[in-house]
Coordinates of C-alpha atoms and ligand atoms in Angstrom, one line a residue:
X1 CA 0.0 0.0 0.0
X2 CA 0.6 3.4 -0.6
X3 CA 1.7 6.3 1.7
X4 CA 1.6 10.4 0.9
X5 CA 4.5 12.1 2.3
X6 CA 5.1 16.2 2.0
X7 CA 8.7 17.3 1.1
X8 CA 9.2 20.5 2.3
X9 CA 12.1 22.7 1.3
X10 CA 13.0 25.5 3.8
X11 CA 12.5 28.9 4.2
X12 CA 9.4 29.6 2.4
X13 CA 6.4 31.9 2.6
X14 CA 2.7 32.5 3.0
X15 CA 1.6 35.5 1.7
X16 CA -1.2 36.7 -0.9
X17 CA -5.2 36.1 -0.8
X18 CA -6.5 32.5 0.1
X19 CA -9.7 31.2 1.0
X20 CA -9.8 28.4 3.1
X21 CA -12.5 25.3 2.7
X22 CA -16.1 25.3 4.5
X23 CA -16.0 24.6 8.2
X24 CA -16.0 20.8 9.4
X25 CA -18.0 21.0 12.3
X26 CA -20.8 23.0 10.6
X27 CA -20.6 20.8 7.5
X28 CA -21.3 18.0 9.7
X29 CA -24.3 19.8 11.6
X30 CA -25.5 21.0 8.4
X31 CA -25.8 17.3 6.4
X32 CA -27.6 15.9 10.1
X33 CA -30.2 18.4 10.8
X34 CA -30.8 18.9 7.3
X35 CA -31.3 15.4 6.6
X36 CA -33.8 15.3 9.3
X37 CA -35.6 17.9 8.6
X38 CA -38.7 18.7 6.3
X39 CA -38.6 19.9 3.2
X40 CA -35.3 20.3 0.7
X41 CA -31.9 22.6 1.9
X42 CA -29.5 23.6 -0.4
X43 CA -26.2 23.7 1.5
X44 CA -23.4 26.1 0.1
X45 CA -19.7 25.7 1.2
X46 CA -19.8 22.3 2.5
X47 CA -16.7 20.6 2.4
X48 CA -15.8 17.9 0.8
X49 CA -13.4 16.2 3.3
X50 CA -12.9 12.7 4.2
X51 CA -14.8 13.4 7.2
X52 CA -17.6 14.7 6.2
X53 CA -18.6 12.8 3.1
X54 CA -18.2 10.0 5.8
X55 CA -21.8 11.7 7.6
X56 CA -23.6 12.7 4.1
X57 CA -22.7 8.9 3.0
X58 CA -24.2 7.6 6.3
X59 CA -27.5 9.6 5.9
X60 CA -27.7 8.0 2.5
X61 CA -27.6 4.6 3.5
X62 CA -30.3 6.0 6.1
X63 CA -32.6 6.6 2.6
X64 CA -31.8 10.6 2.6
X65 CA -31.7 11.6 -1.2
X66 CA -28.8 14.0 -1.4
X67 CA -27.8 16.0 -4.7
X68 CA -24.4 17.3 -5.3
X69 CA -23.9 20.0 -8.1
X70 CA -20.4 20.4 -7.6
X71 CA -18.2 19.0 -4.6
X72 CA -19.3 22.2 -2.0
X73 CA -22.5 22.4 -3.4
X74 CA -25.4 19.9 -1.9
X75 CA -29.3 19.5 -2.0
X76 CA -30.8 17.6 0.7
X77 CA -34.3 16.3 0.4
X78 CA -34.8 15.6 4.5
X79 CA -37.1 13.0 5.6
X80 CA -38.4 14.5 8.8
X81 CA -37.3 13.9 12.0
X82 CA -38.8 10.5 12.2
X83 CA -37.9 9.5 8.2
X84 CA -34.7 7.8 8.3
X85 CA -34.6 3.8 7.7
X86 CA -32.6 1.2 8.8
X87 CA -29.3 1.1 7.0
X88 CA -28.1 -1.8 5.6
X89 CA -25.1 -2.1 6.9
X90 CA -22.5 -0.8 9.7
X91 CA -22.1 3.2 9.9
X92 CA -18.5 4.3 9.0
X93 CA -17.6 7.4 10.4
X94 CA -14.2 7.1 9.1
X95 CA -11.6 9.2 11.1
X96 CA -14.1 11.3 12.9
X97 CA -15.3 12.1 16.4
X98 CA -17.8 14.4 15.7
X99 CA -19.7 12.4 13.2
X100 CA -19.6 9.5 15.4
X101 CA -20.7 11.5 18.5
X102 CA -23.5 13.8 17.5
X103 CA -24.4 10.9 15.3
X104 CA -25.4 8.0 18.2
X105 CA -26.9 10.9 19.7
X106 CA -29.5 11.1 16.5
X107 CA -29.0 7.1 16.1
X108 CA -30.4 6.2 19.4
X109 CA -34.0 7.9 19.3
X110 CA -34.7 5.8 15.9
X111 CA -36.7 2.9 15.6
X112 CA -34.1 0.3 14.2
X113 CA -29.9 -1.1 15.5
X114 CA -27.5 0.3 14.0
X115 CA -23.3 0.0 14.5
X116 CA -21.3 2.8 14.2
X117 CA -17.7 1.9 13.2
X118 CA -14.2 4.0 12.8
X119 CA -10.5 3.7 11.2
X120 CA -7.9 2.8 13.3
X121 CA -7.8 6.7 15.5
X122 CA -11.4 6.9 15.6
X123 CA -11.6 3.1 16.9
X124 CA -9.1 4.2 20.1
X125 CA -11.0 7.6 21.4
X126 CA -13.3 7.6 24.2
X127 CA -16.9 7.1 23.8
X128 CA -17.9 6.6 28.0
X129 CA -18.8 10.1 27.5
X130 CA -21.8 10.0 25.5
X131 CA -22.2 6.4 26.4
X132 CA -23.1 7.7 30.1
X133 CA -25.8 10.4 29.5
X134 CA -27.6 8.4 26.7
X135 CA -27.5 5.6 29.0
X136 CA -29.5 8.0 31.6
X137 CA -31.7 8.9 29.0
X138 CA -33.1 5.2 28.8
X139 CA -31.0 4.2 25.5
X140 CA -29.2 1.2 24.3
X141 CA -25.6 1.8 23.4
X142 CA -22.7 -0.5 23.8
X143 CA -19.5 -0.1 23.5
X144 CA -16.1 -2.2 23.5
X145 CA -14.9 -2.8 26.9
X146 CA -12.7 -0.4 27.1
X147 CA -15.1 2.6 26.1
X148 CA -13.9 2.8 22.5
X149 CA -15.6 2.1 19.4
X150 CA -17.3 0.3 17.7
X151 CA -20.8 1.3 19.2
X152 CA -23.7 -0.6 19.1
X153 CA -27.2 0.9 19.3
X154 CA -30.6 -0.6 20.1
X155 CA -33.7 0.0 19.7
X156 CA -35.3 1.5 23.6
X157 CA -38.4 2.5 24.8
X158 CA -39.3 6.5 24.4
X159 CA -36.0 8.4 25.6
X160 CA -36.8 10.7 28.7
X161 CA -35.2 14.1 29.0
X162 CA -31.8 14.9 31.2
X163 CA -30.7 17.3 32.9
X164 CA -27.1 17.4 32.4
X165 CA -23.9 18.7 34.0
X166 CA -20.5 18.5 31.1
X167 CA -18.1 16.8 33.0
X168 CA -15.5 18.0 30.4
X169 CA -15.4 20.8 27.7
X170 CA -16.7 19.1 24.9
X171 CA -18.8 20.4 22.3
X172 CA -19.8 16.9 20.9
X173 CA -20.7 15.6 24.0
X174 CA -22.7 18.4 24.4
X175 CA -24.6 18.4 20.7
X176 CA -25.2 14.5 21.4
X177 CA -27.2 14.9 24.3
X178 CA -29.2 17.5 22.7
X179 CA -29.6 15.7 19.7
X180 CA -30.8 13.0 21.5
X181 CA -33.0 15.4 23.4
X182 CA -34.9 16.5 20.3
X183 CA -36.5 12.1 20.4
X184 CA -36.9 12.4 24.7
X185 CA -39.9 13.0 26.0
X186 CA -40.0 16.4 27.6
X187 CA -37.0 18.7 28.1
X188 CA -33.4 18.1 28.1
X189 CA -30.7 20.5 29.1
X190 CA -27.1 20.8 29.3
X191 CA -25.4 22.7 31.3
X192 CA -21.3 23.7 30.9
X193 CA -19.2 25.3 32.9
X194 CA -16.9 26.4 29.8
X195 CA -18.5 26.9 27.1
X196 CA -17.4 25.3 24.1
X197 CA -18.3 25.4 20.5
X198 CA -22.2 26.6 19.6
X199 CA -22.7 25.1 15.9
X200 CA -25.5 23.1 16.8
X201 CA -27.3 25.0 19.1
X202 CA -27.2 27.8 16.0
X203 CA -28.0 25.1 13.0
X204 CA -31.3 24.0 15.2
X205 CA -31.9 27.9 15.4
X206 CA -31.4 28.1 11.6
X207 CA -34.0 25.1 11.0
X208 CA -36.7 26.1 13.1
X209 CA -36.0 23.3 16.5
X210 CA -37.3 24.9 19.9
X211 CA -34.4 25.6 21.7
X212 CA -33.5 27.8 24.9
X213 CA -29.7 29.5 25.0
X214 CA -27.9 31.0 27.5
X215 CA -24.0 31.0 28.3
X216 CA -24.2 28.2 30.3
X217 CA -27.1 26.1 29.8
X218 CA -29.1 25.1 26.5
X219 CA -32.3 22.9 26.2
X220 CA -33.9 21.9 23.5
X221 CA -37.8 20.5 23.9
X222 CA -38.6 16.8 22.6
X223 CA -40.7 16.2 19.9
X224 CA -40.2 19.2 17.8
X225 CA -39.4 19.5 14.1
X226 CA -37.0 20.8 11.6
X227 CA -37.7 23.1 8.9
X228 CA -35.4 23.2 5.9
X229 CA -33.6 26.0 4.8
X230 CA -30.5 27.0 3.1
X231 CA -27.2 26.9 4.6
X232 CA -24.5 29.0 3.6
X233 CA -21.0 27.9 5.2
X234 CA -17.7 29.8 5.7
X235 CA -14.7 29.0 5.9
X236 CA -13.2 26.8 8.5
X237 CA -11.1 28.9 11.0
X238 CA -9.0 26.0 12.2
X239 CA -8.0 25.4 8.8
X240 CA -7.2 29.3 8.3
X241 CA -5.1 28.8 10.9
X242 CA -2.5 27.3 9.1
X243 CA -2.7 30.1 6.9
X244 CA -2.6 32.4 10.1
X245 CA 0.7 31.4 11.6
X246 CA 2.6 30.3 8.7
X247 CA 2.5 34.4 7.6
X248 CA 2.9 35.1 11.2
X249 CA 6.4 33.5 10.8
X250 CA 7.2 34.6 7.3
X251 CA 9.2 37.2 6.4
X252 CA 7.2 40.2 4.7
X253 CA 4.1 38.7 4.5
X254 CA 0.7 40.1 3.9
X255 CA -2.2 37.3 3.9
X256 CA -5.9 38.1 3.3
X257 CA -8.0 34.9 4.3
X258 CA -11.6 36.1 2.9
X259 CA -14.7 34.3 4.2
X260 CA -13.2 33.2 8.1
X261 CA -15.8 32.0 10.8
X262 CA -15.2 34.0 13.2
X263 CA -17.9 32.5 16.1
X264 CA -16.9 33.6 19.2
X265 CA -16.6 30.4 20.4
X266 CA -14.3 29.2 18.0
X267 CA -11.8 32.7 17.9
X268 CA -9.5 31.3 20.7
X269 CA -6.6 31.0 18.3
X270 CA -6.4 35.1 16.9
X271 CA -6.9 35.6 20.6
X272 CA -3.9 33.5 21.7
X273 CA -1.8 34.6 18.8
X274 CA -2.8 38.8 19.2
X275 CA -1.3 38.4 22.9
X276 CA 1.8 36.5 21.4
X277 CA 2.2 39.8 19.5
X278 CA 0.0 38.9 15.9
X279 CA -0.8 41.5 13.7
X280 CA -4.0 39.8 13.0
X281 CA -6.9 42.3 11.5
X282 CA -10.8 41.3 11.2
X283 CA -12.3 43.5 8.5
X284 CA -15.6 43.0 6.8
X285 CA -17.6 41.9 9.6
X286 CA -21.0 40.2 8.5
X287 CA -23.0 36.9 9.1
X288 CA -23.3 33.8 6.7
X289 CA -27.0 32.4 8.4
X290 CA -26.7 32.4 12.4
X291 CA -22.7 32.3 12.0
X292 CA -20.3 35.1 12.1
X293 CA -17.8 35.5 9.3
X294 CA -15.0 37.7 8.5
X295 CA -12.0 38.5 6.0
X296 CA -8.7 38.0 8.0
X297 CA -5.8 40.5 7.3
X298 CA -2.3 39.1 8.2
X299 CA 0.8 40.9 8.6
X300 CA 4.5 38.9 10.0
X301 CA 5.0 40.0 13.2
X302 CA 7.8 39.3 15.8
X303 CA 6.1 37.0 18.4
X304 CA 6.8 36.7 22.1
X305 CA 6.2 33.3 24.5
X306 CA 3.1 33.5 26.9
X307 CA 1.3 31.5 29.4
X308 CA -1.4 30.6 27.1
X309 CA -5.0 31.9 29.5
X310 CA -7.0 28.9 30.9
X311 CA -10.5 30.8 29.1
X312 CA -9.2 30.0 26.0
X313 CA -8.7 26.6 26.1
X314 CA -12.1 25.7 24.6
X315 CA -12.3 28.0 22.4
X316 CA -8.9 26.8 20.3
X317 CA -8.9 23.1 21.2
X318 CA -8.1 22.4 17.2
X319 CA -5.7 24.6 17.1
X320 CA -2.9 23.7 19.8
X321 CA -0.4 22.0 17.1
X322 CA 0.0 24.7 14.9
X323 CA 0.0 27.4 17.8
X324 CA 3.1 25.1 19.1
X325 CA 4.6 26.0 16.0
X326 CA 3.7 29.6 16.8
X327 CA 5.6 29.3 19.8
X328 CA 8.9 27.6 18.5
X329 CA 9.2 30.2 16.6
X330 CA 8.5 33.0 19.1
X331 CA 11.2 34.8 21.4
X332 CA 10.9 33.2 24.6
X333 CA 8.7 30.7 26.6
X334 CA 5.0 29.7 26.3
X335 CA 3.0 27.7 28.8
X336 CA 0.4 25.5 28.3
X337 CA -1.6 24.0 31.5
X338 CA -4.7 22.7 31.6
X339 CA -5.6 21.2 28.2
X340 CA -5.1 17.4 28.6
X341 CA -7.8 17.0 26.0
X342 CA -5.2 17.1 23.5
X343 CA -4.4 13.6 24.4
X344 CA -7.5 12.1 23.4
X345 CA -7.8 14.3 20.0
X346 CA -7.2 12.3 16.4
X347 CA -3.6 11.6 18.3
X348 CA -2.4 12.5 21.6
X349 CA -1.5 16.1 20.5
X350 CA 0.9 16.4 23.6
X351 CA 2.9 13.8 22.3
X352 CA 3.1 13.8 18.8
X353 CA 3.7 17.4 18.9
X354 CA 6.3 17.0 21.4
X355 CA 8.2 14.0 19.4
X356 CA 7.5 16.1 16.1
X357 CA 9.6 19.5 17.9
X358 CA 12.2 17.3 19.4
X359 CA 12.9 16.6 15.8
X360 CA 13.6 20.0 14.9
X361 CA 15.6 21.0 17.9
X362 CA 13.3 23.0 19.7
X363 CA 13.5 23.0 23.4
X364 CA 10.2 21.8 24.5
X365 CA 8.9 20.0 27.7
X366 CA 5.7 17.5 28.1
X367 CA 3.6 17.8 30.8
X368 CA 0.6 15.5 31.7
X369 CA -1.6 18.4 30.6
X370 CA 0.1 20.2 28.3
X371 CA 4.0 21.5 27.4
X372 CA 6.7 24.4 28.0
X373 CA 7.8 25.5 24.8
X374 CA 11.3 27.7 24.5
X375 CA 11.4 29.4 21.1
X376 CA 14.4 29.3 18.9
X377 CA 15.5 28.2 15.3
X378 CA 14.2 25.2 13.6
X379 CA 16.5 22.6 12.1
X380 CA 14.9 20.0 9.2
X381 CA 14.2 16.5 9.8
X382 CA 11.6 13.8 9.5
X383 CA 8.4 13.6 11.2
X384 CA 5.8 11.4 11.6
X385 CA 2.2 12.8 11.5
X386 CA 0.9 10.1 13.5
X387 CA -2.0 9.7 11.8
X388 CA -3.5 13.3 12.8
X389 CA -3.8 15.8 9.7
X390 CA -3.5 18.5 12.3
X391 CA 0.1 17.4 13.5
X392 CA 0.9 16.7 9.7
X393 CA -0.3 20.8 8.6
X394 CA 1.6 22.2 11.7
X395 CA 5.3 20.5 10.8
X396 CA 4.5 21.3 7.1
X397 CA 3.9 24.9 8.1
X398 CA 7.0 25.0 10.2
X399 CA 9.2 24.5 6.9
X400 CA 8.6 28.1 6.9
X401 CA 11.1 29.2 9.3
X402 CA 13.2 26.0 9.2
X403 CA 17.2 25.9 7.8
X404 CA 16.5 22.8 6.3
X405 CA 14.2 20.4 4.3
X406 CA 11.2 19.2 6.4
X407 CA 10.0 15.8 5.4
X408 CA 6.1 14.9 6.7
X409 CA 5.1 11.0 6.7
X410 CA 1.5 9.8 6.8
X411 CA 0.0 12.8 5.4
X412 CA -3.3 10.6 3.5
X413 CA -5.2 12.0 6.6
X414 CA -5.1 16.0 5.7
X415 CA -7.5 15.1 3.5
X416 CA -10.2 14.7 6.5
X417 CA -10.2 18.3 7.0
X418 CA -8.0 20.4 4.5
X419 CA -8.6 18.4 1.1
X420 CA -7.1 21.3 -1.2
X421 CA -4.2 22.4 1.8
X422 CA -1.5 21.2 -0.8
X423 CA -2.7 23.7 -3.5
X424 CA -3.2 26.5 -1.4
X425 CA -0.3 26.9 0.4
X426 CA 1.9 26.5 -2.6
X427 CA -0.2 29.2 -4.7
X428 CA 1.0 31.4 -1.4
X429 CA 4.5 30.3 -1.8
X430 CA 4.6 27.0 0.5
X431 CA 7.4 25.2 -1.0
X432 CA 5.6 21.9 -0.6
X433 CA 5.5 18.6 -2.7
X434 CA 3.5 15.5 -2.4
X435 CA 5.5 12.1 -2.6
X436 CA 3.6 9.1 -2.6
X437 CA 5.9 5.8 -0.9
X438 CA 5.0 2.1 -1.7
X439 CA 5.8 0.0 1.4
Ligands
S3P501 C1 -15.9 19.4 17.6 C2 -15.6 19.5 18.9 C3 -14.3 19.4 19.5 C4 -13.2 19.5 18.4 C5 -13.6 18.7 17.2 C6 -14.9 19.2 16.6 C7 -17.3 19.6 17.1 O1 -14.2 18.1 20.1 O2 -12.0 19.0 18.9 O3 -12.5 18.7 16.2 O4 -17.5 19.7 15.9 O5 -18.2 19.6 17.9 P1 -14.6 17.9 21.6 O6 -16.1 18.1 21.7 O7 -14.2 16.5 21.9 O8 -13.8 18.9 22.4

């Protein structure tokens, strides 16, 4: 079989006008509610990742006629909240979390078994906690004895709604429950002490579902419906990112990024990087549906080492591997405490991340729940992605400010999030080529 590797030479740059592909975790949202709604939704932006045709596949094999006119360009004829049918086969959500998550939460108010399966990352992450609300809510979900997929579902009586507390940041935790809320009887809340990502709670806005926000605590009613409309998507944020800080760390650069997300829960990263020192500029403010969107203007800028604030963990929990990189090549230290959700991400982001700047000669330090970073220059080397397209887009990125070549193995798996990350970069001066190795 065949593996992709990036060559990298060094000393490159990222500079000009980009535009990044449509958000993942709205795509997802977008092809679910959609699906289960009535009436037909013509979704703009999506994008066609790995990931994602993994959920718009699985609602297919759930009877959900889906169009596409071109790759980002999707009509969905939803089936109601109670349409889908029994697939004929095991669900597989490929490499991602989300779509597995959000997707037993849907999966266990339906009136048929189903399996949800994963590759090899996805078959390793915990799934104890949506297993332990859904449980509470009177469903049937299995899974392997050591709380990792595959999942089995069962058909159970009429859910019943929860009240519940997040026991850890976690915005698919959080859209499961409610998901699963919309097929209880009565009301289910969740309540979280951080709050983390709000796609979902916006997409059931954007289709009509009762629902009740506030900062802490949403509920949604049972039994309600979902109206179609169209959804417009922007560009994912944690894929501009890579964009972000790889003209951050160029010399001279100027980067536009048009079309951005910018939700409020997902800006963490231009935060963390603006007190690093980031000449980071949001100009034409506007909204694409319930979402906020904006064109990013980037110039280089000298960065310094901080101690990353705790409030913005959540809100750039994608975005820790590049922002490493960030800090490798800032003047002095940065902290990161706090965030051992890295180690159950695509990879254990401490790690990998940690291995990966080892390899370049950075001074770097692992801690259980995060890493010290001392920034310096950055040699070449080889590094492994580990399977996680995040890891594999930071070291690439690095290149930028390395002395030598960087070489990327395993990099199949950008295409779960960044399909088109190859082309981009290099139209903004990435020197980056793709190798493919037989072993
Ligand atoms: C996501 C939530 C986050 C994030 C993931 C996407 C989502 O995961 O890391 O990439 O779309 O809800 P957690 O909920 O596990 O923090």
């Amino acid at each position: 079989m065949g593996t992709t590797n990036f060559y990298l030479e060094p000393n490159s740059v990222c500079s000009g006008i980009a535009t990044v592909p449509g958000d993942k975790s709205i795509s997802h949202r977008a092809v679910m509610l959609a699906s289960l709604a009535e009436g037909e939704s013509q979704v703009v932006g999506f994008l066609p990742s790995t990931d994602c045709e993994a959920t718009l596949k699985a609602f297919q094999s759930m009877g959900v006629k889906i169009d596409r006119f071109t790759e980002t360009n999707v009509r969905i004829q939803g089936v109601g909240i109670k349409g889908l049918r029994a697939p004929s086969d095991k669900l597989d959500m490929g490499n991602s979390g989300t779509a597995m998550r959000l997707m037993s939460g849907i999966l266990c108010g339906q009136q048929f078994d189903s399996i949800l399966v994963g590759d090899h990352s996805l078959s390793s992450r915990p799934m104890r906690r949506i297993q332990k609300p859904l449980l509470q809510m009177g469903a049937k979900l299995v899974t392997d004895e050591d709380g990792t997929p595959p999942l089995t579902i069962q058909v159970s009586s009429e859910l019943v709604g929860l009240n519940y507390v997040l026991p850890v940041p976690s915005a698919q935790v959080k859209s499961c429950v409610l998901l699963a809320g919309m097929y209880a009887k009565g009301k289910t809340c969740v309540e979280e002490k951080t709050p983390t990502r709000d796609h979902t709670e916006r997409m059931l806005q954007t289709l009509s579902y009762p629902i009740e926000v506030n900062r802490h605590n949403v509920c949604v009613e049972g039994g309600g419906k979902l109206l179609a409309s169209d959804i417009e998507i922007p560009g994912d944020i944690s894929s501009a990112a890579f964009l972000i800080v790889g003209a951050l760390i160029s010399n001279k650069a100027v980067l536009t990024i048009r079309n951005v997300g910018v939700n409020p829960t997902r800006d963490g990263v231009i935060q963390i990087l603006q007190l690093m020192g980031a000449n980071i500029q949001l100009t034409n403010p506007r909204t694409m549906g319930m979402e906020p969107v904006a064109d990013l203007i980037i110039h280089s800028s000298e960065l310094h080492g901080i101690e990353i604030p705790q409030a913005l963990i959540a809100n750039s929990i994608d975005e820790f591997p590049i922002i490493f990189i960030a800090a490798a090549c800032a003047e002095g230290v940065t902290t990161l405490k706090g965030a051992e959700e890295l180690r159950v991400k695509e990879s254990d982001r401490i790690a990998e991340m940690v291995k990966g700047l080892k390899v370049l000669g950075v001074d770097v330090d692992e801690k259980p729940d995060g890493l010290i970073v001392k920034g310096g220059e950055l040699n070449g080397g080889e590094i492994n992605s580990g399977g996680d397209h995040r890891i594999a887009m930071s070291f690439a990125i690095a290149s930028i400010k390395a002395k030598q070549a960087i070489t990327v193995l395993d990099t199949e798996n950008v295409m779960t999030s960044f399909p088109n990350f190859v082309e981009v970069l290099s139209k903004l001066g990435l020197k980056i080529t793709q190798q493919i190795s037989q072993h």
